Amino acid sequence: MSTSDRGTSSWGQDPTAQTCLVSIKKYQEKKRNIDCFEGPKVVKG
């Protein structure tokens, strides 16, 4: 994703990120298991 990094005016300090450019490609690799929603494994030591 790419956004413009400049102020809205000489008075304002907010970025002008109302628009952005996005490059999207179809994922061609083998599907992997998604485990980001599982908690960490607890190891007793």
XYZ file of C-alpha atoms in Angstrom:
45
model
C 0.000 0.000 0.000
C 1.281 3.458 -0.794
C -0.072 6.754 0.559
C 1.016 10.335 0.120
C 3.055 11.666 3.061
C 2.329 15.393 3.004
C 0.225 17.716 5.101
C -3.273 18.840 4.140
C -2.276 22.523 4.217
C 0.303 24.876 5.711
C -1.918 25.100 8.824
C -2.954 21.466 9.183
C -0.713 18.645 10.328
C -2.918 15.700 9.284
C -1.718 13.452 6.449
C -3.610 13.368 3.182
C -4.404 9.651 3.320
C -7.935 9.694 1.930
C -6.625 7.830 -1.134
C -4.022 5.125 -1.586
C -2.570 2.830 -4.253
C -2.739 -0.922 -3.679
C -1.059 -3.707 -5.642
C -2.769 -7.109 -5.371
C -1.519 -10.453 -6.680
C -3.150 -13.863 -6.477
C -1.336 -16.136 -4.006
C 0.132 -19.045 -5.986
C 1.875 -20.986 -3.195
C 0.560 -24.007 -1.289
C -2.042 -23.104 1.348
C -0.630 -23.123 4.890
C -2.514 -23.704 8.152
C -3.525 -20.480 9.879
C -2.785 -20.632 13.601
C -2.799 -16.972 14.609
C -6.061 -17.410 16.561
C -4.673 -20.160 18.795
C -3.070 -19.304 22.113
C 0.572 -20.017 22.941
C 1.571 -23.466 24.162
C 2.216 -23.520 27.919
C 5.320 -25.449 28.968
C 5.813 -26.388 32.607
C 9.443 -26.210 33.667
